[in-house]
XYZ file of C-alpha atoms in Angstrom:
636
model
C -27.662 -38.753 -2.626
C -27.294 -35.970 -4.860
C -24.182 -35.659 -7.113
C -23.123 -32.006 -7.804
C -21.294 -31.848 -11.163
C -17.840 -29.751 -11.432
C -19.967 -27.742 -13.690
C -22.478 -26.692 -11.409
C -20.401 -26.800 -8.307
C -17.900 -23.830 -9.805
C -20.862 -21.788 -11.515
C -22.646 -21.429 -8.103
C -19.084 -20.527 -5.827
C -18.146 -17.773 -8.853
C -21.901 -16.084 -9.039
C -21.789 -16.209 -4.940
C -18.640 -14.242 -5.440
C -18.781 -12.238 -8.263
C -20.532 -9.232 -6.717
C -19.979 -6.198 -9.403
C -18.397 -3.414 -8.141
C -19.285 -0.013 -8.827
C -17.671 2.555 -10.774
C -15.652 4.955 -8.972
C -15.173 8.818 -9.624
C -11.922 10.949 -8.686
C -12.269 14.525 -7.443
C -9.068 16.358 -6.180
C -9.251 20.127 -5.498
C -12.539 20.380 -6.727
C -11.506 19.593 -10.158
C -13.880 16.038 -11.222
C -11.770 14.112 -13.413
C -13.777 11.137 -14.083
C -16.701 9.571 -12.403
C -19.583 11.352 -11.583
C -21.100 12.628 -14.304
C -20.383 9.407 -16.129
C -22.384 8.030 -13.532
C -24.910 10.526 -13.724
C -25.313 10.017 -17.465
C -25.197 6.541 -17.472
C -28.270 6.289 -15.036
C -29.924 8.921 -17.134
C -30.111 6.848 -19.917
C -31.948 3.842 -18.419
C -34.797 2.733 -20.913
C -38.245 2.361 -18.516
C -37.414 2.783 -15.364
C -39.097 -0.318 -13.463
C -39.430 -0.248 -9.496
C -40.734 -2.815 -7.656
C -41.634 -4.420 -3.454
C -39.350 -6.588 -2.235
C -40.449 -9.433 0.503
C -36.976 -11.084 0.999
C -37.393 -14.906 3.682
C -34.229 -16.389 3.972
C -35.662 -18.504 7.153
C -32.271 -17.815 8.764
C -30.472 -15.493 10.963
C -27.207 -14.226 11.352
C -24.294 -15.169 8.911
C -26.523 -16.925 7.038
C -28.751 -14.360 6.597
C -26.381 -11.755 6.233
C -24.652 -14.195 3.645
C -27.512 -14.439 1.299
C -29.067 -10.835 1.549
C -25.259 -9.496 0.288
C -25.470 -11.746 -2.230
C -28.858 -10.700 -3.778
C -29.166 -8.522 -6.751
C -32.367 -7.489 -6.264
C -31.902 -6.805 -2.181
C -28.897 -4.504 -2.930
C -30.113 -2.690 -5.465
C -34.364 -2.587 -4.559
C -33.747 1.323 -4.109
C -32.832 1.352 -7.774
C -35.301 1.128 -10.696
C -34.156 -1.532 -13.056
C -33.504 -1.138 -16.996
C -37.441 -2.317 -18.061
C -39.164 -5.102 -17.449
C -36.092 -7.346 -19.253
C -33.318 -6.071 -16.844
C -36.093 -6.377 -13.924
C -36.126 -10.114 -14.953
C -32.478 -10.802 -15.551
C -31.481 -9.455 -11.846
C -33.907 -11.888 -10.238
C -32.967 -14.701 -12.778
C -29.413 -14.079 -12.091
C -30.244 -14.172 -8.233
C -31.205 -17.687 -8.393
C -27.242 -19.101 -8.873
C -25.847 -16.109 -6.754
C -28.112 -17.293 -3.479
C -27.361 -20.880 -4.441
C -23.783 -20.111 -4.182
C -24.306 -18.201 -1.019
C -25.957 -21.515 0.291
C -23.033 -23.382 -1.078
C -20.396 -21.797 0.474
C -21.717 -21.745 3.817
C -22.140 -25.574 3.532
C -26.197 -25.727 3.083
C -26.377 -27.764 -0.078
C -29.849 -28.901 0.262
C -31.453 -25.663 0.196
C -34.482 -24.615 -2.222
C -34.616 -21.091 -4.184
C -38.064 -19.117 -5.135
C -38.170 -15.534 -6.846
C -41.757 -14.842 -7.580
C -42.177 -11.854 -9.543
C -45.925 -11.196 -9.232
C -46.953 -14.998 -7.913
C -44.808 -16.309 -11.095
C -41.200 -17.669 -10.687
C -39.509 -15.547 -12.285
C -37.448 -18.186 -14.016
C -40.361 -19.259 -15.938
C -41.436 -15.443 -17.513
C -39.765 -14.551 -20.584
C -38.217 -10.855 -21.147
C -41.426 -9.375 -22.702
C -43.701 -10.388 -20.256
C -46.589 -7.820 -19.250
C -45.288 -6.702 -15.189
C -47.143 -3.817 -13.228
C -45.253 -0.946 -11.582
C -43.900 -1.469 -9.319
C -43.413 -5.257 -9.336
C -44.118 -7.308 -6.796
C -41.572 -9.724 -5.781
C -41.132 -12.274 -3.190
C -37.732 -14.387 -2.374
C -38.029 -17.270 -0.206
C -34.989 -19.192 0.306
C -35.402 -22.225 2.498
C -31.669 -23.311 2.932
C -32.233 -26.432 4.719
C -30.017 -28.719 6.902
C -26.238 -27.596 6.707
C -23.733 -30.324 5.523
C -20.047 -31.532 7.013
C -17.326 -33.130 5.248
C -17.815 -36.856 4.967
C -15.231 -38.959 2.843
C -12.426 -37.032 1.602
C -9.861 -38.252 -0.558
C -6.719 -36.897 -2.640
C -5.069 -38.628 -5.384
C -1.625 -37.674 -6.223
C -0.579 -35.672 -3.602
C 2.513 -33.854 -3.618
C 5.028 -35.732 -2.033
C 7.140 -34.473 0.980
C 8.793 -33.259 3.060
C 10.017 -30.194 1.302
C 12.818 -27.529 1.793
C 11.059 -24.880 3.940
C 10.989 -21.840 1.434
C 8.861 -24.682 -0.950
C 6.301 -25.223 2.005
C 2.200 -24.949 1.009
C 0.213 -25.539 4.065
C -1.881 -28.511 3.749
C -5.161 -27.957 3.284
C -5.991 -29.413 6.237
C -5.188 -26.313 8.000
C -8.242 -24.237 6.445
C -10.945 -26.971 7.526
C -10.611 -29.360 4.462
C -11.168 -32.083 7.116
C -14.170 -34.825 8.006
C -16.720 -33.419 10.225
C -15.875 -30.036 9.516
C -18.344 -27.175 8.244
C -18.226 -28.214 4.229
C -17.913 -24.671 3.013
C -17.948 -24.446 -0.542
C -14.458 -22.047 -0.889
C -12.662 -24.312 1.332
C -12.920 -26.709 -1.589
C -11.695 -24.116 -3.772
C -9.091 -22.948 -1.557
C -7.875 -27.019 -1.186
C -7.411 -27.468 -4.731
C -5.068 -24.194 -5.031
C -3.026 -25.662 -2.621
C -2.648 -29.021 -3.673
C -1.930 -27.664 -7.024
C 0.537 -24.845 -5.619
C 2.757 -27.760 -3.834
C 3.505 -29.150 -7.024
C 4.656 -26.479 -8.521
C 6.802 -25.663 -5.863
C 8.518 -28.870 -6.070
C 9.317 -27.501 -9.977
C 5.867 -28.615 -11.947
C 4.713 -25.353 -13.383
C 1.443 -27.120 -15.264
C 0.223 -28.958 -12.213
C -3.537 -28.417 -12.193
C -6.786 -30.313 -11.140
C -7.674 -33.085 -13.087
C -11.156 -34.100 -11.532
C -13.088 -33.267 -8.992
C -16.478 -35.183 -8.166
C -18.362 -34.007 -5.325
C -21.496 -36.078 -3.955
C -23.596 -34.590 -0.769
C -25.364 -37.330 1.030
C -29.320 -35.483 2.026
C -29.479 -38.208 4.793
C -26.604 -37.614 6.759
C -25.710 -34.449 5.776
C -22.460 -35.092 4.274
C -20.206 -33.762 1.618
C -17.993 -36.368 -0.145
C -15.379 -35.079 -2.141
C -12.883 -36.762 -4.125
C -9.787 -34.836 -5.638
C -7.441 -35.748 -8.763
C -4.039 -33.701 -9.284
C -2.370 -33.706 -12.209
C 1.317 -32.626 -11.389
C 2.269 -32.355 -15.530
C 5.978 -32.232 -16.047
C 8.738 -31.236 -14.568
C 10.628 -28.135 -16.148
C 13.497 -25.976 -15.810
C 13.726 -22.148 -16.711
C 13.900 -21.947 -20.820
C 14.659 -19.391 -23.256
C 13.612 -16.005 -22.389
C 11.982 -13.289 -24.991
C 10.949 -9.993 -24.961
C 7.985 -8.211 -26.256
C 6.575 -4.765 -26.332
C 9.643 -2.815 -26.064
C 10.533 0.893 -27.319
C 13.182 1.920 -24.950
C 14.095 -0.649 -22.866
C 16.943 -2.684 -23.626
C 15.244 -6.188 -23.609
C 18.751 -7.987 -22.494
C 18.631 -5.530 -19.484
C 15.070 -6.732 -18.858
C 15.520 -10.276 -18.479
C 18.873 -9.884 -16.956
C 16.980 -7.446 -14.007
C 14.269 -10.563 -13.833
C 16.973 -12.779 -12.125
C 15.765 -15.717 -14.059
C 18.711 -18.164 -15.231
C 18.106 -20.598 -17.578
C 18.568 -24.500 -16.301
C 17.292 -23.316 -12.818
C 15.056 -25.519 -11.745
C 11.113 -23.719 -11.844
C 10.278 -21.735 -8.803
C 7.099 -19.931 -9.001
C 8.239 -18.034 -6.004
C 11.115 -16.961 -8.779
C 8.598 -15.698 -11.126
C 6.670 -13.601 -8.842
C 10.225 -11.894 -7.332
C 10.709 -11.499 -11.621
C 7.537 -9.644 -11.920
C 8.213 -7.154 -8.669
C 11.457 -6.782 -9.825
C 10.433 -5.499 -13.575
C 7.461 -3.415 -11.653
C 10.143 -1.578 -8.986
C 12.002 -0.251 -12.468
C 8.767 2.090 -12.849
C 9.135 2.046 -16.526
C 5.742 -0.156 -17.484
C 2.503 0.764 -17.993
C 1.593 -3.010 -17.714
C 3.663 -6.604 -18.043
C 2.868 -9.945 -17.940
C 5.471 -13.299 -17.600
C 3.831 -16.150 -19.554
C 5.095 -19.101 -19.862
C 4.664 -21.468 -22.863
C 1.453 -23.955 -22.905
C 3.609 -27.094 -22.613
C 6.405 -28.446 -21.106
C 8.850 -29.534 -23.877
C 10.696 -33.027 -24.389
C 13.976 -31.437 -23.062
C 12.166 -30.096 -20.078
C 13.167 -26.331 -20.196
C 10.042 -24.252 -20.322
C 10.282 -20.919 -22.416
C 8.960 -17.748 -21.408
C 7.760 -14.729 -22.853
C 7.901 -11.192 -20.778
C 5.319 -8.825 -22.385
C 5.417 -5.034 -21.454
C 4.494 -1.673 -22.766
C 6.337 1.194 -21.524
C 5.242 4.194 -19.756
C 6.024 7.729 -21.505
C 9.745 8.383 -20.750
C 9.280 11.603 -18.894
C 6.815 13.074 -15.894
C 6.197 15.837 -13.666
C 4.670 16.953 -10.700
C 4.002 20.010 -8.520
C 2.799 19.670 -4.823
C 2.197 22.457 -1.934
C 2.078 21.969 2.041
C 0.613 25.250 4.271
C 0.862 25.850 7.954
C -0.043 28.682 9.643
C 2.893 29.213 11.238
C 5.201 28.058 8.556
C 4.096 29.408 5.413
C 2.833 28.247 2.240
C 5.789 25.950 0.580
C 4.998 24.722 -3.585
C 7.046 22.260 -4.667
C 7.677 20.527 -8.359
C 9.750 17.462 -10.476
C 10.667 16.335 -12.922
C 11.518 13.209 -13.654
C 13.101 11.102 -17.309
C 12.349 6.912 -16.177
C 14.961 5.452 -18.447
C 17.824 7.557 -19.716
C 19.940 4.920 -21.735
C 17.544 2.206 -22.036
C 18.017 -0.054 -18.931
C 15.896 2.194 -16.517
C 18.116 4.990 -15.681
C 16.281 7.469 -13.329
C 17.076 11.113 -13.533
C 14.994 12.921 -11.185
C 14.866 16.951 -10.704
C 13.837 18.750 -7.629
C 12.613 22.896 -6.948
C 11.133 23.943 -3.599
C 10.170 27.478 -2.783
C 8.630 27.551 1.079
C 8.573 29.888 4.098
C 6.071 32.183 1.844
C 4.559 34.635 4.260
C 2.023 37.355 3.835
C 2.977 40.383 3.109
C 5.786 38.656 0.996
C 9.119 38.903 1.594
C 11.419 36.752 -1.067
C 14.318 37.263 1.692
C 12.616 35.420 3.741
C 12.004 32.531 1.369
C 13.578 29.068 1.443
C 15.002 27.650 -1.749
C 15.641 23.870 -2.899
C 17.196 22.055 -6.225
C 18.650 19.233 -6.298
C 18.844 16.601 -8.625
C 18.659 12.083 -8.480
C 20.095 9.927 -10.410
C 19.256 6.130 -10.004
C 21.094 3.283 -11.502
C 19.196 0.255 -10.959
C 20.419 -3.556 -11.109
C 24.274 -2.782 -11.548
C 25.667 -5.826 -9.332
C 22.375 -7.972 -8.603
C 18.604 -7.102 -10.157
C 18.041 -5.678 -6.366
C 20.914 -3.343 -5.663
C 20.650 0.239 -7.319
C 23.530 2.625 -7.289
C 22.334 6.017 -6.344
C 23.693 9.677 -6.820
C 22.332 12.590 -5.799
C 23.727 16.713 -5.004
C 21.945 19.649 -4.111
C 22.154 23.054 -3.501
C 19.965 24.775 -0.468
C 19.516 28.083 1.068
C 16.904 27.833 4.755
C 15.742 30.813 6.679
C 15.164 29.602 9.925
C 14.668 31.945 13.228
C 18.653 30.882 14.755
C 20.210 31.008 11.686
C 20.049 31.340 7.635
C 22.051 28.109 5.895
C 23.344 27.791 1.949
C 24.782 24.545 1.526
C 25.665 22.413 -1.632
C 25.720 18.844 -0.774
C 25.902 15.596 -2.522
C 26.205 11.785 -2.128
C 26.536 8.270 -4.315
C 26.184 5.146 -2.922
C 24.748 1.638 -2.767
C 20.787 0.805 -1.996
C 19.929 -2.866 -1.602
C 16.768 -4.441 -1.281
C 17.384 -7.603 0.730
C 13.966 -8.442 1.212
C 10.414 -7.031 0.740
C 10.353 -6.013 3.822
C 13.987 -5.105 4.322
C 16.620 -2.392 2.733
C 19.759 -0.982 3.345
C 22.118 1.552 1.444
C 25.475 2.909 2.084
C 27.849 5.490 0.765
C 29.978 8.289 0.914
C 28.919 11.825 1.254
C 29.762 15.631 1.399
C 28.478 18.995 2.161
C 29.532 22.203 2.282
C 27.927 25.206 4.409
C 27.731 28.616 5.200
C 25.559 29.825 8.313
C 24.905 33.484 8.849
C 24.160 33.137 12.776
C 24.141 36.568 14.472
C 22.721 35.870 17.594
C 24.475 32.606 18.663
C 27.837 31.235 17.636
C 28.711 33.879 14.230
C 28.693 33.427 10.892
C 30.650 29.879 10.023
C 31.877 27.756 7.296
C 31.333 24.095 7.624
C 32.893 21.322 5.496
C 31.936 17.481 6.468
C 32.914 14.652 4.137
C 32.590 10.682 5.329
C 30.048 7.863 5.317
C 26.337 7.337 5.789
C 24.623 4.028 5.941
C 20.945 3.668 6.157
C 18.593 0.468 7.017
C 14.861 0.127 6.734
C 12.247 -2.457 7.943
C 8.792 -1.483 6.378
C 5.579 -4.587 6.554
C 3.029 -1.571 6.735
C 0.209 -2.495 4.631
C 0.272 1.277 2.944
C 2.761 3.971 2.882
C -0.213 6.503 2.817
C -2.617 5.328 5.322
C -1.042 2.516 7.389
C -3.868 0.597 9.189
C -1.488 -2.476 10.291
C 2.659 -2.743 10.398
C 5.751 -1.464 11.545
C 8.095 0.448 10.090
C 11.408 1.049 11.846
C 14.353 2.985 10.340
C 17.867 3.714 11.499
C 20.404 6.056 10.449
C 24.340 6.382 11.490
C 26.615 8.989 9.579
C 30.506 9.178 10.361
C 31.654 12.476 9.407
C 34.975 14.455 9.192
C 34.744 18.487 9.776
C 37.641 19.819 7.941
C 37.256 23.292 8.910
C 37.624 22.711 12.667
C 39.308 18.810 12.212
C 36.357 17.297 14.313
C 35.663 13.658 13.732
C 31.605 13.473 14.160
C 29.297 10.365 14.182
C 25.292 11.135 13.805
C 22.688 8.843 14.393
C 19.012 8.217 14.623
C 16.515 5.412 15.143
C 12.249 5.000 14.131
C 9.807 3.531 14.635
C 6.604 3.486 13.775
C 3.315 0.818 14.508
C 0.072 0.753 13.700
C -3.338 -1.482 14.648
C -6.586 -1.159 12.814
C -9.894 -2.418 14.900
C -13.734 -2.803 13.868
C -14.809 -3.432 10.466
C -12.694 -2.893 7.498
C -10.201 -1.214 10.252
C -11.959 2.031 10.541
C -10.556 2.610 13.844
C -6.742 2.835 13.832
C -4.677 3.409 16.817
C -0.751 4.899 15.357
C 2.283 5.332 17.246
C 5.784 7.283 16.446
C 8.912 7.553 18.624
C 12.022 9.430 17.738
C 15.312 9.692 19.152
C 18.555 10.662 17.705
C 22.096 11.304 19.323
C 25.634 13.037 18.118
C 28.692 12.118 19.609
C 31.617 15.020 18.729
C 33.092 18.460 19.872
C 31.195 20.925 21.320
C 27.718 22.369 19.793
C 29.648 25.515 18.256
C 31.808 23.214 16.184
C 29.105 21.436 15.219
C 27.494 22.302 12.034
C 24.253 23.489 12.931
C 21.813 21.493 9.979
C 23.186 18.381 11.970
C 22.281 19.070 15.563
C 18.338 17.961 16.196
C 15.511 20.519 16.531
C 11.749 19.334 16.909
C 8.603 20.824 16.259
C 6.530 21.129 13.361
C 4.281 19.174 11.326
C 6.160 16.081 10.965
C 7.388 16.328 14.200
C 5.418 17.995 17.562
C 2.560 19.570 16.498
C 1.113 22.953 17.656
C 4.617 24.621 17.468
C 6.615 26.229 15.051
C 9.206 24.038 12.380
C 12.641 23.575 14.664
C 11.162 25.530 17.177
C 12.372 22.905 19.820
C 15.643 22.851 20.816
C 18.649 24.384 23.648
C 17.972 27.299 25.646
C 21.368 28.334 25.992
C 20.227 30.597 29.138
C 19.691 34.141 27.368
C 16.913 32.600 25.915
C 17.986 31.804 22.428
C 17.465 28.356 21.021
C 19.860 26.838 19.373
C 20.309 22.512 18.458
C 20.965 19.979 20.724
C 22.646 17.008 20.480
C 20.150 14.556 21.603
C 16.375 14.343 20.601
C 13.486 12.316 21.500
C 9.761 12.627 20.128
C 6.690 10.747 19.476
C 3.287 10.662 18.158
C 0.142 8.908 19.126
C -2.760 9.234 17.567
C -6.526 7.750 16.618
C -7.951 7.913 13.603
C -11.596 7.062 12.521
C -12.826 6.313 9.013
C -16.552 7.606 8.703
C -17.247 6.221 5.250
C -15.514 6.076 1.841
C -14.316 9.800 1.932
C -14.419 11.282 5.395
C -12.610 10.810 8.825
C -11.084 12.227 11.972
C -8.138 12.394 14.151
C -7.061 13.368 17.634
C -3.362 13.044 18.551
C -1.050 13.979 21.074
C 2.741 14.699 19.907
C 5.580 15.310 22.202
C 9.296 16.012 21.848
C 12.597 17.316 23.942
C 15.898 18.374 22.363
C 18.909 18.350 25.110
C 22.463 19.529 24.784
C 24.670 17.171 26.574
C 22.205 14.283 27.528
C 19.861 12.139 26.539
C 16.209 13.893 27.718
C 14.013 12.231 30.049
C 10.172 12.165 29.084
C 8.825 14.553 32.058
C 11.139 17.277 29.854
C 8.719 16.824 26.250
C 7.117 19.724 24.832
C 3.535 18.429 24.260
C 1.580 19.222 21.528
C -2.610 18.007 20.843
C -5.367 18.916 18.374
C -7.658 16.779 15.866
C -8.003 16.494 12.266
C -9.737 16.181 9.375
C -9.455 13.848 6.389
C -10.891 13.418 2.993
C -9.351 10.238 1.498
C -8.647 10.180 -2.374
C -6.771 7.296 -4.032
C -3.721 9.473 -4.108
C -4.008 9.038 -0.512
C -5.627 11.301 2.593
C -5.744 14.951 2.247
C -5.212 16.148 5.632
C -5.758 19.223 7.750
C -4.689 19.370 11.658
C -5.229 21.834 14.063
C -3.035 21.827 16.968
C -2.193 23.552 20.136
C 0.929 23.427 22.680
C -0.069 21.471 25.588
C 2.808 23.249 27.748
C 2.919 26.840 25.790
C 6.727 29.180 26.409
C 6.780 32.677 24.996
C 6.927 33.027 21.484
C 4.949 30.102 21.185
C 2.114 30.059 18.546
C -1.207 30.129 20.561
C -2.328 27.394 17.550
C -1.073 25.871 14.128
C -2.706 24.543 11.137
C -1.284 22.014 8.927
C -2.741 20.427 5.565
C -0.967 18.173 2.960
C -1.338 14.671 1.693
C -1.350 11.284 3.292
C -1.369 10.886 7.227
C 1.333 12.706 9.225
C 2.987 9.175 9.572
């Protein structure tokens, strides 16, 4: 038998897994901001430039092969010339634990390593030795016979059972079980759970006290015997505060949700961490907790942070050719009077045409302001008013609206808000109903389920929102309830999900008087480029039989659409949108407007840029024979 010390066993699973990555650059626009010529430099500066011919034997096929070529230093990188005849020999040096651990954590533990770098193992040259160029260099890896679990055993287990929200699966459940493959990680991944369960049950320093690991060469078995160390048990402690300019540091551990005497949760302390992160006023943080547990069992903590400047900005742009050219900007202070206050400032200019015509443009400001953790560390009161002015082809609107209410976060998957709301409008409508004055004041309520795995580019996840707002008209004394519903899905196939299938369906319904007492920015419309593609923004709505289109009060639309990821920056799409607007019932789907094109995208790590071209599938007059649309991140 040969006994593989802790030592050894955790040196060869880290250099099978610590594969460097490489440096990325960021280009937006054209503009390089970092990367690239770094890169460029960087390689320019190698001392000696030394090639050499690779012969790489693994005598396997498959995942093992696969396993240890990926693993190799000098396989992934034989295009590259190494840093002289020193760097040469510390890549296949360092290759010698990195296919070991390769071996190990596909279970072959008997297996034998060679690197000869010009018939001489390259473990036995020192740095200055005399090499040709290019190098020759052979790796031979003969893995040998692979190894199952034999006698497993676990001393001081956690105890159970346990309240649901404390349940660790066992690590039974990822193979840690006689007879079984005796993957190296699955090791790994048993300790962190044995360890985990204990400090669920409130043990914060439980850790792994031994581990001794024997594999048996004659029958091919791994024995592996496990120690825990649960520590002691603690309660939440004092609470300090480092790092802090702005912030009130009483406001930051009250937002935490940590009270002292509760009982240690390290769920707790991770829901303390996304809480301080949602306040967007770090640069960085870190929760530490002291090295011991002390004699009265309540274990302090320390909450690190340095804060981000107090104020940003932005400017953005979206262009369609059928739509205009729209720039946008903010502005936005993170933390007004020390415990995170939010003021956020909004301008919009859109509807910019060629030749220009500034009647024609549409204007936006409105301003945010956020009040985070005022009844629990997850509910945020929220106030916002604005002042508008929209040219759009059935009418031109100036409104000044505003709203405060409640937004709780009930999960991370789940939110809600509520709260009160008014708006007052003027609508210059010629062609339709006249020019009218709308006043609305009443409720809205809002609720959101969101597991995608990105906001930007979704590969997996649903997202489904709903809307209801009860409104009062005072200038006609209607009584008016709005109300829409979302929902979005996505599911990513091949490798790394480079194939995505995404799916969107709309609908939305008023109940009330009669469209004309209806104020118009409240009826639905459809079309555009975050609705049916390929025609015009609110193009989509009632023909009200002389061939004007004015809202409805019912809307359905949807989107499906494939998207392909060609490598690390490029990718395609090809969609198919559809959408109906109805006046006094709910439209069936042989009534859609459809929409279809493809698209381009160039991904950034601000997200996709994206440009569609579209065309309407079932074309009326006035149509747009095509439409182009670009901005950032996918279209949903």
């Amino acid at each position: 038998m040969t006994r593989h010390t802790p030592q050894k066993w955790m040196a060869a699973l880290l250099a099978a897994s610590a594969l460097a990555a490489p440096a990325q650059g960021f280009e937006l626009f054209g503009i390089q901001f970092f990367g690239s010529e770094a890169e460029e430099a960087a390689e320019a500066v190698i001392a000696d430039p030394r090639t050499y011919t690779l012969t790489f034997e693994t005598g396997a096929e498959g995942e093992l092969d696969g396993a240890l070529r990926g693993a190799s230093n000098l396989w992934g990188d034989r295009d590259a010339p190494a840093s002289g005849v020193p760097g040469l020999l510390a890549k296949a040096r360092g290759d010698y634990a990195r296919l070991t651990g390769a071996l190990y954590n596909l279970g072959y533990y008997g297996g034998a390593v060679s690197i000869l770098v010009n018939g001489r193992e390259a473990a036995s040259l020192s740095p200055d030795a005399s090499l040709p160029e290019p190098a020759t260099i052979v790796v031979t890896v003969n893995p040998g016979p692979q190894f199952v679990f034999g006698r497993l055993a676990v001393a001081n287990r956690a105890p159970g059972p346990v309240a649901p929200e404390d349940m660790v699966d066992a690590p039974e459940e990822i193979g840690f079980v006689s007879g079984q493959v005796a993957r190296a990680t699955i090791v790994a991944q048993a300790e962190q759970r044995l360890v985990q369960a204990w400090r669920q049950l409130g043990y914060p320093k439980a850790e792994i006290a031994s581990r001794n690991v024997v594999a048996d060469h004659r029958t091919t078995a791994l024995d592996v015997t496990i120690t825990v160390d649960p520590g002691a048990h603690a309660a939440i402690g004092p609470i300090g505060v480092e790092g802090t300019q702005n912030m009130s540091p009483a406001f930051i551990v009250r937002q935490t949700g940590l009270v002292a005497g509760a009982e240690y949760d390290p769920d707790d302390i991770e829901l303390a961490r996304e809480r301080l992160t949602r306040l967007g006023v770090f640069r960085s943080l870190r929760i530490e907790a002291a090295d011991a547990v002390p004699a009265n069992g309540l274990l302090p903590y320390q909450i690190i942070v340095q804060e981000q400047a107090l104020r940003r900005y932005g400017i953005g742009a979206t262009l369609a050719t059928i739509d205009g050219l729209g720039v946008e900007g903010y502005w936005l202070h993170r933390n007004l009077f020390g415990e995170a206050e939010r003021l956020r400032l909004d301008a919009k200019v859109a509807g910019i045409g060629f030749p220009i015509d500034t009647a024609e443009f549409d204007y936006f400001f409105g301003g945010t302001f956020t009040k985070p953790g005022i009844y629990t560390p997850d509910t945020d009161l929220v106030a916002a008013i604005s002042a508008e002015r929209s040219v759009l082809p059935l009418y031109t609107e100036t409104s000044l609206r505003g709203r405060i209410g409640i937004e709780q976060l009930f999960t991370d998957t789940i939110s809600g808000g509520v709260g009160v709301q008014f708006q007052h409008s003027y609508f210059e409508d010629d062609a339709t109903f006249g020019n009218r004055n709308f006043t609305t004041v009443g409720l809205y309520g809002q609720g959101v389920f969101d597991n995608r795995d990105s906001q930007l580019d979704p590969t997996e996840g649903f997202y489904v929102a709903a809307t209801i707002d009860p409104l009062y008209e005072l200038e006609y004394d209607n009584a008016i309830v709005r109300a829409t519903l979302e929902g979005r899905t996505y599911f990513g196939f091949g490798e790394d999900d480079n194939f995505v299938l995404a799916a969107r369906v709309r609908g939305g319904a008023i109940a009330g008087p009669s469209l004309s007492e209806i104020p118009p920015d409240l009826l639905f419309f459809a079309g555009g480029g975050g609705s049916v593609r390929g025609y015009g923004y609110r193009s989509i709505g009632v023909d009200d039989g002389t061939g004007t289109v004015t809202g409805g009060r019912y809307v359905l639309e949807g989107s499906l659409e494939g998207r392909v990821r060609f490598n690390d920056q490029f990718g395609a799409v090809a969609f198919v949108d559809g959408g109906y607007v109805a006046a006094d019932r709910f439209p069936g789907l042989d009534e859609l407007s459809l929409g279809a094109g493809i698209g381009l995208r160039y991904y950034t790590a601000l997200g996709p840029l994206r440009l569609d071209a579209a065309i309407p599938l079932n074309k009326r007059p006035g149509d747009p024979d095509y439409a182009l649309y670009v901005g950032i991140g996918q279209s949903f």
